[in-house]
């Protein structure tokens, strides 16, 4: 089956096409631009399919990163996936974005346990931790880096969120992925599906409530 | 006419997820999901709440529109979407979805202007827009006088509010009166039982030296608040119905006076009124009366088409197809401050240099 995967929950705009028979990545594209997910995603999907010589009607399923991640970018991927799935009549699976990064770290040779972290802005990180077998055992959460260290002690950490706070995440192994890659996301999803484990619903993991100020009680205009 | 373009339109510029389907100037479906109740306790639209609701509502609302219209997505001749102006994050949900639908279905994509769509929706009610048409657009987000001679390519701004939008003034006055959000419908209801001449509230920017076509509602809002507070301080009861009626009278007086004057000055015989505030019963009645006196034909779409909806986007998209306008590219941006003069966002033409590069 042909699996199209993409993720816009981090500064990366990343798309990949995987043939689940044999687990071959037929084409992939990664761009890092935190501000232009909306402009970049669909052209990237189009190029990936063209490079692979695959028509969209041949796709068997979609996989989309459901975050956590900055909301505006995150929703670009989810809205795109939902509409593509609806129009093409194929299933849309969600994968936690941190699971994709963790999978890429293991492919790069990292043994667990370790933590994957991305930038949550406002001096916080999105993070999850993984055991020796690569299973997510804690998270995803959003916290201040110091709180994460307090909770986990010093374990190896990967991802842009770990690189951003070296004073807290002191063990960041070299050669590990910094950003999300849809190729890793796709191969993780294919492995999970093959193992008969269900993936997530394609709905966002926001982890924070929307910012919304309830206006104070009506203030008088006349001087008191 | 069966060969008129069949277009699906998506609108997510504020708190309504709208999906409409139009064939030429015929409305086939108008599906709307709204998050207005979630914003109520905040006294205004909260952008992040709106964006979250758009994402949830998008696919179900598209499906509902297709079912209503009784068509298959593959029958469509194009997908139109509001590219701006509006709330950036909210627009982006609609634009992302529209691109994906257009791509998956192999249909041209048209990123269109929200304000031009508000004007074009009148075609679904009264047939093709006369050229030229004057448009008075009044809502919680905009208050503008626009002159159009071709809704797909030529919309000229004559004036707009210099502070609050008319709908915002309704919301704020409703809040001061303790009537809740949104303010428009509830003020209209109370005003129906009040005396519009009870209190003479100021008419903004209506002096002889003021700009003829611009609006200002901030001073009016403050005047109403001061008047109410003075009453409350004196321990007197606030005559809610009279305040609502007198405030509404001040707003509609300025709006209709300036719109009619713009028509007469510019020699335009047709005035359309759109936007959420066009649902106001006093505005409709006063506009009708003043247009008749001035020999202007008034066109106001039914209320459901005046508020934000997908049908208006589909109406403009269909017109774009009809007039052979250039579609948008898949790198279309959501532009929260898209100027009204940009009726749509066509793909950049391929330059001579690019053609050379592509052939190398
Ligand atoms: Zn509007």
Coordinates of C-alpha atoms and ligand atoms in Angstrom, one line a residue:
Chain A
X1 CA 0.0 0.0 0.0
X2 CA 1.1 3.5 -0.7
X3 CA 1.2 5.7 2.4
X4 CA 1.6 9.5 2.2
X5 CA 2.8 11.1 5.4
X6 CA 3.3 14.7 6.3
X7 CA 3.8 16.8 9.4
X8 CA 3.6 20.6 10.1
X9 CA 3.8 20.5 13.9
X10 CA 7.4 21.7 14.1
X11 CA 9.4 24.2 12.0
X12 CA 9.7 21.4 9.5
X13 CA 7.4 21.1 6.5
X14 CA 8.0 17.5 5.7
X15 CA 6.3 15.0 3.3
X16 CA 7.1 11.5 2.3
X17 CA 5.7 8.6 0.3
X18 CA 6.2 5.1 1.5
X19 CA 5.4 1.8 -0.1
X20 CA 4.5 -0.4 2.8
X21 CA 5.3 -3.6 0.8
X22 CA 9.0 -3.6 1.5
X23 CA 9.0 -0.4 3.5
X24 CA 10.6 1.7 0.8
X25 CA 10.5 5.4 1.0
X26 CA 9.8 6.4 -2.7
X27 CA 10.2 10.1 -2.2
X28 CA 10.6 12.6 0.6
X29 CA 11.0 16.3 1.1
X30 CA 12.0 18.4 4.1
X31 CA 11.9 22.1 4.4
X32 CA 12.6 24.1 7.6
X33 CA 10.5 27.3 7.7
X34 CA 8.4 27.9 10.8
X35 CA 6.4 30.7 9.2
X36 CA 5.2 29.3 5.9
X37 CA 3.6 25.9 6.5
X38 CA 0.5 27.0 4.7
X39 CA 2.3 28.0 1.5
X40 CA 4.8 25.1 1.5
X41 CA 2.9 22.0 2.3
X42 CA 0.7 21.3 -0.7
X43 CA 3.4 22.0 -3.3
X44 CA 5.7 19.7 -1.3
X45 CA 3.1 16.9 -1.4
X46 CA 2.7 17.5 -5.1
X47 CA 6.5 17.2 -5.7
X48 CA 6.8 14.1 -3.6
X49 CA 4.1 12.3 -5.7
X50 CA 5.6 13.6 -8.9
X51 CA 9.1 12.5 -8.0
X52 CA 7.7 9.0 -7.2
X53 CA 5.6 9.0 -10.3
X54 CA 2.6 8.2 -8.3
X55 CA -0.9 9.5 -8.9
X56 CA -2.9 10.6 -5.9
X57 CA -5.7 8.1 -6.7
X58 CA -3.1 5.3 -6.1
X59 CA -2.7 6.4 -2.4
X60 CA -4.0 3.9 0.1
X61 CA -3.8 5.9 3.3
X62 CA -2.6 9.2 4.8
X63 CA -0.5 9.7 8.0
X64 CA -0.4 13.1 9.6
X65 CA 1.6 14.4 12.6
X66 CA -1.0 15.5 15.2
X67 CA 1.5 17.4 17.3
X68 CA 1.9 18.6 19.9
X69 CA 3.2 21.7 18.2
X70 CA 2.5 25.4 17.6
X71 CA -1.2 25.5 16.7
X72 CA -1.3 27.5 13.5
X73 CA 1.2 25.4 11.7
X74 CA -0.1 22.2 13.2
X75 CA -3.6 22.9 11.8
X76 CA -2.2 23.3 8.3
X77 CA -1.2 19.6 8.2
X78 CA -4.4 18.4 9.9
X79 CA -6.8 20.4 7.7
X80 CA -4.9 19.3 4.6
X81 CA -5.0 15.6 5.7
X82 CA -8.7 15.8 6.5
X83 CA -9.6 17.3 3.2
X84 CA -7.4 15.0 1.1
X85 CA -8.7 12.0 2.9
X86 CA -12.3 13.1 2.4
X87 CA -11.8 13.9 -1.3
X88 CA -9.8 10.7 -2.1
X89 CA -11.9 8.5 0.1
X90 CA -9.0 7.0 2.0
X91 CA -8.3 6.7 5.8
X92 CA -6.3 9.3 7.6
X93 CA -4.2 8.2 10.6
X94 CA -2.7 10.4 13.3
X95 CA 0.7 9.9 14.8
X96 CA 2.1 11.9 17.8
X97 CA 4.8 14.1 16.3
X98 CA 7.3 13.2 19.1
X99 CA 6.9 9.5 18.2
X100 CA 8.1 10.3 14.7
X101 CA 11.2 12.1 16.0
X102 CA 11.8 9.2 18.5
X103 CA 11.5 6.7 15.7
X104 CA 14.1 8.6 13.7
X105 CA 16.4 8.7 16.7
X106 CA 16.2 4.9 17.0
X107 CA 16.8 4.5 13.3
X108 CA 19.9 6.7 13.8
X109 CA 21.1 4.2 16.4
X110 CA 20.0 5.7 19.7
X111 CA 19.1 3.1 22.4
X112 CA 16.5 4.0 25.0
X113 CA 15.5 5.2 27.4
X114 CA 15.5 8.8 26.0
X115 CA 13.4 11.9 25.7
X116 CA 12.2 13.6 22.6
X117 CA 11.5 17.4 22.9
X118 CA 10.4 20.1 20.5
X119 CA 10.1 23.8 21.0
X120 CA 6.7 24.8 22.5
X121 CA 7.7 28.6 22.6
X122 CA 7.0 30.6 25.8
X123 CA 10.1 29.0 27.3
X124 CA 8.5 25.6 27.3
X125 CA 9.0 22.3 25.5
X126 CA 6.7 19.6 24.2
X127 CA 8.2 16.3 25.3
X128 CA 7.7 12.6 25.7
X129 CA 10.0 9.9 27.0
X130 CA 10.6 6.4 25.6
X131 CA 11.8 3.2 27.1
X132 CA 14.5 0.8 26.0
X133 CA 12.1 -0.9 23.6
X134 CA 11.2 2.4 22.0
X135 CA 7.7 2.6 23.5
X136 CA 6.4 6.0 24.7
X137 CA 6.1 5.7 28.4
X138 CA 5.4 9.3 29.4
X139 CA 3.9 12.2 27.6
X140 CA 3.3 14.1 25.5
X141 CA 3.4 17.0 27.9
X142 CA 4.2 20.7 27.7
X143 CA 6.5 22.0 30.5
X144 CA 9.4 24.2 31.3
X145 CA 12.7 22.4 30.5
X146 CA 13.7 22.6 34.2
X147 CA 10.6 20.7 35.2
X148 CA 11.3 18.0 32.7
X149 CA 14.8 17.5 34.0
X150 CA 13.5 17.4 37.6
X151 CA 11.1 14.7 36.6
X152 CA 13.4 12.5 34.5
X153 CA 16.9 13.2 35.8
X154 CA 19.6 13.2 33.1
X155 CA 18.6 10.9 30.2
X156 CA 19.7 11.4 26.6
X157 CA 17.4 13.8 24.7
X158 CA 16.8 14.5 21.1
X159 CA 15.0 17.1 19.0
X160 CA 15.1 20.9 18.6
X161 CA 13.5 21.4 22.0
X162 CA 16.5 19.6 23.6
X163 CA 19.0 21.5 21.6
X164 CA 17.4 24.8 22.6
X165 CA 18.1 24.3 26.3
X166 CA 21.6 22.8 26.6
X167 CA 21.9 23.9 30.2
X168 CA 19.0 21.5 31.0
X169 CA 19.3 18.8 28.4
X170 CA 23.0 18.1 28.8
X171 CA 23.1 14.8 27.1
X172 CA 22.1 15.3 23.4
X173 CA 23.9 12.6 21.4
X174 CA 25.5 13.8 18.2
X175 CA 24.0 12.8 14.8
X176 CA 20.5 12.6 16.1
X177 CA 17.5 14.2 14.3
X178 CA 16.7 17.8 15.2
X179 CA 13.5 18.1 13.2
X180 CA 10.6 15.9 12.2
X181 CA 11.0 13.8 9.1
X182 CA 7.9 12.5 7.3
X183 CA 9.9 9.5 6.1
X184 CA 10.4 8.4 9.8
X185 CA 6.8 9.2 10.5
X186 CA 5.7 7.0 7.6
X187 CA 7.9 4.1 8.6
X188 CA 6.8 4.3 12.2
X189 CA 3.1 4.3 11.1
X190 CA 3.6 1.4 8.7
X191 CA 5.4 -0.6 11.5
X192 CA 2.6 0.1 13.9
X193 CA -0.1 -0.8 11.4
X194 CA 1.7 -4.0 10.5
X195 CA 1.9 -4.9 14.2
X196 CA -1.8 -4.5 14.4
X197 CA -1.6 -1.5 16.7
X198 CA -4.1 1.3 16.1
X199 CA -2.8 4.7 15.3
X200 CA -4.3 7.9 16.7
X201 CA -7.3 9.8 15.4
X202 CA -6.3 12.7 13.1
X203 CA -7.1 15.3 15.7
X204 CA -4.7 17.8 17.2
X205 CA -2.9 17.3 20.5
X206 CA -3.0 20.9 21.7
X207 CA -2.1 20.3 25.3
X208 CA -2.9 23.9 26.2
X209 CA -6.2 25.6 26.5
X210 CA -6.8 28.4 24.0
X211 CA -5.6 31.8 25.0
X212 CA -8.7 33.8 25.8
X213 CA -9.1 36.6 28.2
X214 CA -12.5 37.0 29.8
X215 CA -13.1 40.7 29.8
X216 CA -13.1 42.2 33.2
X217 CA -16.4 43.5 34.5
X218 CA -17.5 46.5 32.5
X219 CA -15.4 49.6 33.3
X220 CA -17.0 52.9 33.6
X221 CA -16.1 55.6 31.2
X222 CA -16.8 58.6 33.4
X223 CA -14.0 59.5 35.9
X224 CA -14.7 58.0 39.3
Chain B
X1 CA -28.4 26.9 -17.4
X2 CA -26.6 23.7 -16.9
X3 CA -23.3 25.0 -18.3
X4 CA -22.9 27.7 -15.7
X5 CA -19.9 27.0 -13.4
X6 CA -20.6 24.7 -10.4
X7 CA -18.3 25.9 -7.6
X8 CA -17.9 25.1 -3.9
X9 CA -16.8 27.9 -1.7
X10 CA -15.2 27.8 1.8
X11 CA -15.3 30.6 4.3
X12 CA -13.4 30.7 7.6
X13 CA -12.3 34.3 8.1
X14 CA -14.0 34.7 11.5
X15 CA -16.2 32.4 13.6
X16 CA -18.4 30.8 11.0
X17 CA -17.3 27.7 9.1
X18 CA -19.2 28.2 5.8
X19 CA -19.4 25.9 2.8
X20 CA -21.6 26.9 -0.1
X21 CA -22.3 25.4 -3.5
X22 CA -23.4 27.6 -6.4
X23 CA -24.2 27.0 -10.0
X24 CA -23.7 30.4 -11.8
X25 CA -26.0 32.6 -9.8
X26 CA -28.1 29.8 -8.4
X27 CA -27.6 28.8 -4.7
X28 CA -27.6 25.0 -4.3
X29 CA -26.2 24.7 -0.7
X30 CA -25.3 26.9 2.2
X31 CA -24.0 24.9 5.1
X32 CA -22.7 26.8 8.1
X33 CA -21.2 25.7 11.5
X34 CA -20.7 28.5 14.0
X35 CA -18.6 28.8 17.1
X36 CA -20.4 32.0 18.2
X37 CA -21.7 30.5 21.5
X38 CA -18.2 29.5 22.6
X39 CA -17.1 33.2 22.2
X40 CA -20.1 34.6 24.1
X41 CA -18.6 34.7 27.5
X42 CA -15.6 36.5 26.2
X43 CA -17.6 39.3 24.7
X44 CA -15.9 38.9 21.3
X45 CA -14.5 36.4 18.9
X46 CA -11.4 34.6 20.4
X47 CA -9.2 33.7 17.4
X48 CA -7.8 30.5 18.8
X49 CA -11.2 29.2 19.7
X50 CA -12.5 30.0 16.2
X51 CA -9.5 28.3 14.5
X52 CA -10.0 25.1 16.6
X53 CA -13.7 25.0 15.7
X54 CA -13.0 25.5 12.0
X55 CA -10.7 22.5 11.9
X56 CA -13.3 20.3 13.6
X57 CA -16.2 21.5 11.4
X58 CA -14.5 21.6 8.0
X59 CA -15.0 18.1 6.6
X60 CA -18.5 17.6 8.1
X61 CA -19.6 21.0 6.7
X62 CA -18.3 20.2 3.2
X63 CA -20.1 16.9 3.3
X64 CA -23.3 18.6 4.4
X65 CA -23.1 21.1 1.5
X66 CA -22.5 18.3 -1.0
X67 CA -25.5 16.4 0.4
X68 CA -27.7 19.5 0.3
X69 CA -26.8 20.3 -3.3
X70 CA -27.2 16.7 -4.3
X71 CA -23.9 16.7 -6.3
X72 CA -20.7 14.7 -6.2
X73 CA -17.5 16.6 -5.5
X74 CA -16.2 15.4 -8.9
X75 CA -19.0 17.4 -10.6
X76 CA -17.5 20.7 -9.5
X77 CA -15.8 23.2 -11.8
X78 CA -13.8 24.8 -9.1
X79 CA -13.1 25.4 -5.4
X80 CA -13.1 28.9 -4.0
X81 CA -11.9 30.0 -0.6
X82 CA -11.6 33.2 1.3
X83 CA -7.9 34.1 1.2
X84 CA -8.4 37.3 3.3
X85 CA -9.0 39.6 5.0
X86 CA -9.8 38.0 8.3
X87 CA -8.3 36.3 11.3
X88 CA -4.9 34.8 10.1
X89 CA -5.2 31.4 11.9
X90 CA -8.8 31.0 11.0
X91 CA -8.3 31.8 7.3
X92 CA -5.4 29.3 7.2
X93 CA -7.7 26.4 8.1
X94 CA -10.0 27.1 5.2
X95 CA -7.2 27.8 2.7
X96 CA -5.4 24.6 3.6
X97 CA -8.5 22.5 3.2
X98 CA -9.5 24.2 0.0
X99 CA -6.1 23.6 -1.5
X100 CA -6.3 19.9 -0.6
X101 CA -9.8 19.6 -2.1
X102 CA -8.8 21.3 -5.3
X103 CA -5.6 19.2 -5.5
X104 CA -7.3 15.9 -4.8
X105 CA -10.2 16.6 -7.1
X106 CA -8.1 18.1 -9.9
X107 CA -10.1 21.3 -9.9
X108 CA -8.9 24.9 -10.2
X109 CA -8.5 26.8 -6.9
X110 CA -9.6 30.4 -6.5
X111 CA -8.5 32.4 -3.4
X112 CA -10.9 35.3 -3.2
X113 CA -11.5 38.4 -1.2
X114 CA -14.0 38.2 1.6
X115 CA -15.4 41.7 1.0
X116 CA -15.9 41.2 -2.7
X117 CA -17.7 37.9 -1.8
X118 CA -20.0 39.9 0.5
X119 CA -21.0 42.0 -2.5
X120 CA -21.2 39.1 -5.0
X121 CA -23.6 37.1 -2.8
X122 CA -26.3 39.4 -3.9
X123 CA -26.2 37.7 -7.3
X124 CA -27.8 34.6 -5.7
X125 CA -30.8 36.7 -4.6
X126 CA -31.3 39.3 -7.4
X127 CA -29.3 38.0 -10.4
X128 CA -26.1 39.5 -11.9
X129 CA -24.9 42.7 -10.3
X130 CA -25.6 45.8 -12.3
X131 CA -22.4 47.5 -13.3
X132 CA -21.5 49.7 -11.6
X133 CA -22.9 48.9 -8.1
X134 CA -22.3 50.7 -4.9
X135 CA -21.9 48.5 -1.9
X136 CA -22.3 49.3 1.8
X137 CA -20.6 46.5 3.8
X138 CA -21.3 46.6 7.5
X139 CA -20.4 43.9 10.0
X140 CA -18.5 43.3 13.2
X141 CA -15.3 43.4 11.2
X142 CA -15.9 46.0 8.5
X143 CA -17.8 49.1 7.6
X144 CA -17.0 50.2 4.0
X145 CA -18.4 51.9 1.0
X146 CA -17.2 50.2 -2.1
X147 CA -17.8 50.9 -5.8
X148 CA -17.5 48.0 -8.2
X149 CA -17.8 47.9 -12.0
X150 CA -16.7 44.2 -12.3
X151 CA -16.8 42.1 -9.1
X152 CA -14.0 39.8 -10.3
X153 CA -11.5 42.5 -11.0
X154 CA -12.5 46.0 -10.0
X155 CA -13.6 47.0 -6.5
X156 CA -12.8 50.5 -5.4
X157 CA -12.9 51.6 -1.8
X158 CA -14.6 55.0 -1.3
X159 CA -14.6 55.1 2.5
X160 CA -14.5 53.0 5.6
X161 CA -14.6 53.3 9.3
X162 CA -11.7 55.2 10.9
X163 CA -12.2 53.4 14.3
X164 CA -14.8 50.8 15.2
X165 CA -16.8 48.7 12.7
X166 CA -20.6 49.3 13.0
X167 CA -21.1 45.7 14.3
X168 CA -18.5 46.3 17.0
X169 CA -20.5 49.4 18.2
X170 CA -23.6 47.2 18.5
X171 CA -21.6 44.6 20.5
X172 CA -20.2 47.2 22.8
X173 CA -23.4 49.0 23.5
X174 CA -25.1 45.7 24.1
X175 CA -22.4 44.9 26.6
X176 CA -22.9 48.2 28.4
X177 CA -26.6 47.5 28.5
X178 CA -25.9 44.0 29.8
X179 CA -27.6 42.3 26.9
X180 CA -24.9 39.8 26.0
X181 CA -23.0 39.0 22.8
X182 CA -23.5 39.3 19.8
X183 CA -25.2 42.7 20.1
X184 CA -26.8 43.2 16.7
X185 CA -29.9 41.0 17.0
X186 CA -30.6 41.8 20.6
X187 CA -30.3 45.6 20.1
X188 CA -32.6 45.3 17.1
X189 CA -35.2 43.4 19.2
X190 CA -35.2 45.9 22.1
X191 CA -35.1 48.9 19.7
X192 CA -38.3 47.7 18.0
X193 CA -40.1 48.6 21.3
X194 CA -38.3 51.8 22.0
X195 CA -38.4 55.4 20.8
X196 CA -35.7 56.2 18.3
X197 CA -36.0 59.9 18.9
X198 CA -35.8 59.6 22.7
X199 CA -32.1 60.5 22.9
X200 CA -30.2 62.4 20.3
X201 CA -26.9 60.6 20.1
X202 CA -24.1 62.0 17.9
X203 CA -23.7 61.2 14.2
X204 CA -19.9 60.6 13.7
X205 CA -18.1 62.3 10.8
X206 CA -21.2 64.1 9.6
X207 CA -19.9 67.7 9.7
X208 CA -19.5 69.7 6.5
X209 CA -15.7 69.4 6.6
X210 CA -15.6 65.7 7.5
X211 CA -14.7 63.1 4.9
X212 CA -17.9 62.3 3.0
X213 CA -17.6 58.5 2.9
X214 CA -15.7 57.6 6.0
X215 CA -17.4 56.4 9.2
X216 CA -16.6 56.7 12.9
X217 CA -18.6 54.8 15.6
X218 CA -16.2 55.1 18.5
X219 CA -17.5 58.5 19.7
X220 CA -21.1 57.3 19.5
X221 CA -20.3 54.2 21.5
X222 CA -18.7 56.4 24.2
X223 CA -21.6 58.8 24.2
X224 CA -24.0 56.0 24.8
X225 CA -21.9 54.6 27.6
X226 CA -21.7 58.0 29.3
X227 CA -25.4 58.6 29.0
X228 CA -26.1 55.2 30.6
X229 CA -23.6 55.7 33.4
X230 CA -24.9 59.2 34.2
X231 CA -28.4 57.6 34.7
X232 CA -27.0 54.8 36.8
X233 CA -25.1 57.2 39.0
X234 CA -28.1 59.3 39.5
X235 CA -29.9 56.1 40.7
X236 CA -32.3 56.3 37.8
X237 CA -33.5 53.4 35.8
X238 CA -32.0 53.0 32.3
X239 CA -34.6 53.0 29.6
X240 CA -33.0 50.1 27.7
X241 CA -35.5 50.1 24.8
X242 CA -35.2 53.8 24.1
X243 CA -31.4 53.7 24.4
X244 CA -31.2 50.8 21.9
X245 CA -33.6 52.5 19.5
X246 CA -31.8 55.8 19.7
X247 CA -28.4 54.3 19.3
X248 CA -29.5 52.1 16.4
X249 CA -31.1 55.2 14.8
X250 CA -27.8 57.1 15.0
X251 CA -25.9 54.2 13.3
X252 CA -28.3 53.6 10.5
X253 CA -28.8 57.3 9.9
X254 CA -25.1 57.8 9.2
X255 CA -24.8 54.6 7.2
X256 CA -27.7 55.2 4.9
X257 CA -27.1 59.0 4.5
X258 CA -23.5 58.4 3.3
X259 CA -24.3 55.4 1.1
X260 CA -27.1 57.4 -0.7
X261 CA -24.8 60.4 -1.0
X262 CA -22.1 58.2 -2.5
X263 CA -24.5 56.9 -5.1
X264 CA -25.7 60.3 -6.1
X265 CA -22.2 61.8 -6.2
X266 CA -20.9 58.9 -8.4
X267 CA -24.0 58.6 -10.6
X268 CA -24.6 55.0 -9.4
X269 CA -28.2 53.8 -9.5
X270 CA -27.8 50.6 -7.6
X271 CA -26.9 50.2 -3.9
X272 CA -26.4 46.8 -2.3
X273 CA -26.0 46.3 1.5
X274 CA -24.2 43.3 2.9
X275 CA -22.5 42.1 6.0
X276 CA -24.0 41.0 9.3
X277 CA -25.4 44.4 10.2
X278 CA -27.5 44.3 7.0
X279 CA -29.7 42.0 9.0
X280 CA -30.7 45.0 11.1
X281 CA -34.4 45.7 10.4
X282 CA -34.1 49.5 10.9
X283 CA -31.1 49.7 8.5
X284 CA -33.1 47.9 5.9
X285 CA -36.2 50.1 6.3
X286 CA -34.3 53.4 6.4
X287 CA -32.2 52.4 3.4
X288 CA -35.3 51.4 1.4
X289 CA -37.0 54.7 2.2
X290 CA -34.0 56.9 1.4
X291 CA -33.1 55.0 -1.8
X292 CA -36.7 55.3 -3.0
X293 CA -36.6 59.0 -2.5
X294 CA -33.3 59.3 -4.3
X295 CA -34.3 57.1 -7.2
X296 CA -31.8 54.4 -6.3
X297 CA -32.5 50.7 -6.6
X298 CA -31.7 48.9 -3.3
X299 CA -30.5 45.3 -3.2
X300 CA -30.2 43.6 0.1
X301 CA -29.8 39.8 0.2
X302 CA -31.8 37.7 2.6
X303 CA -30.4 37.8 6.1
X304 CA -28.7 34.4 6.0
X305 CA -26.7 35.5 3.0
X306 CA -25.6 38.8 4.6
X307 CA -23.7 37.2 7.5
X308 CA -20.5 35.3 6.7
X309 CA -21.2 32.1 4.8
X310 CA -19.7 29.9 2.1
X311 CA -22.3 30.6 -0.5
X312 CA -20.9 34.1 -1.0
X313 CA -17.4 32.7 -1.6
X314 CA -18.9 30.1 -4.1
X315 CA -20.8 32.9 -5.8
X316 CA -17.6 34.9 -6.4
X317 CA -15.7 31.7 -7.4
X318 CA -18.3 30.9 -9.9
X319 CA -18.1 34.4 -11.4
X320 CA -14.3 33.9 -11.6
X321 CA -14.7 30.8 -13.6
X322 CA -17.4 32.4 -15.7
X323 CA -15.2 35.3 -16.6
X324 CA -12.1 33.1 -17.1
X325 CA -10.0 34.6 -14.3
X326 CA -6.7 33.1 -13.6
X327 CA -6.8 30.5 -10.8
X328 CA -4.6 30.6 -7.7
X329 CA -1.5 28.5 -7.2
X330 CA -1.1 25.8 -4.6
X331 CA 1.3 28.1 -2.6
X332 CA -1.6 30.5 -2.0
X333 CA -1.3 32.3 1.3
X334 CA -3.9 33.3 3.8
X335 CA -3.6 37.1 3.9
X336 CA -5.2 38.6 7.0
X337 CA -5.0 42.1 5.6
X338 CA -5.7 41.4 1.9
X339 CA -6.6 44.8 0.4
X340 CA -10.2 45.1 -0.9
X341 CA -8.8 46.0 -4.3
X342 CA -7.4 42.5 -4.7
X343 CA -10.6 40.7 -5.6
X344 CA -8.7 37.4 -5.9
X345 CA -5.2 36.1 -5.6
X346 CA -4.2 34.7 -9.0
X347 CA -1.1 32.6 -9.6
X348 CA 1.9 34.7 -10.6
X349 CA 2.2 34.6 -14.3
X350 CA 5.1 32.6 -15.5
X351 CA 7.8 35.0 -16.6
X352 CA 9.9 34.8 -19.8
X353 CA 12.9 34.0 -17.6
X354 CA 11.2 31.2 -15.8
X355 CA 10.1 29.6 -19.0
X356 CA 13.8 29.6 -20.1
X357 CA 14.9 28.1 -16.8
X358 CA 12.2 25.4 -17.0
X359 CA 13.2 24.4 -20.4
X360 CA 16.9 24.0 -19.4
Ligands
LIG1 ZN1 -17.8 39.4 6.7

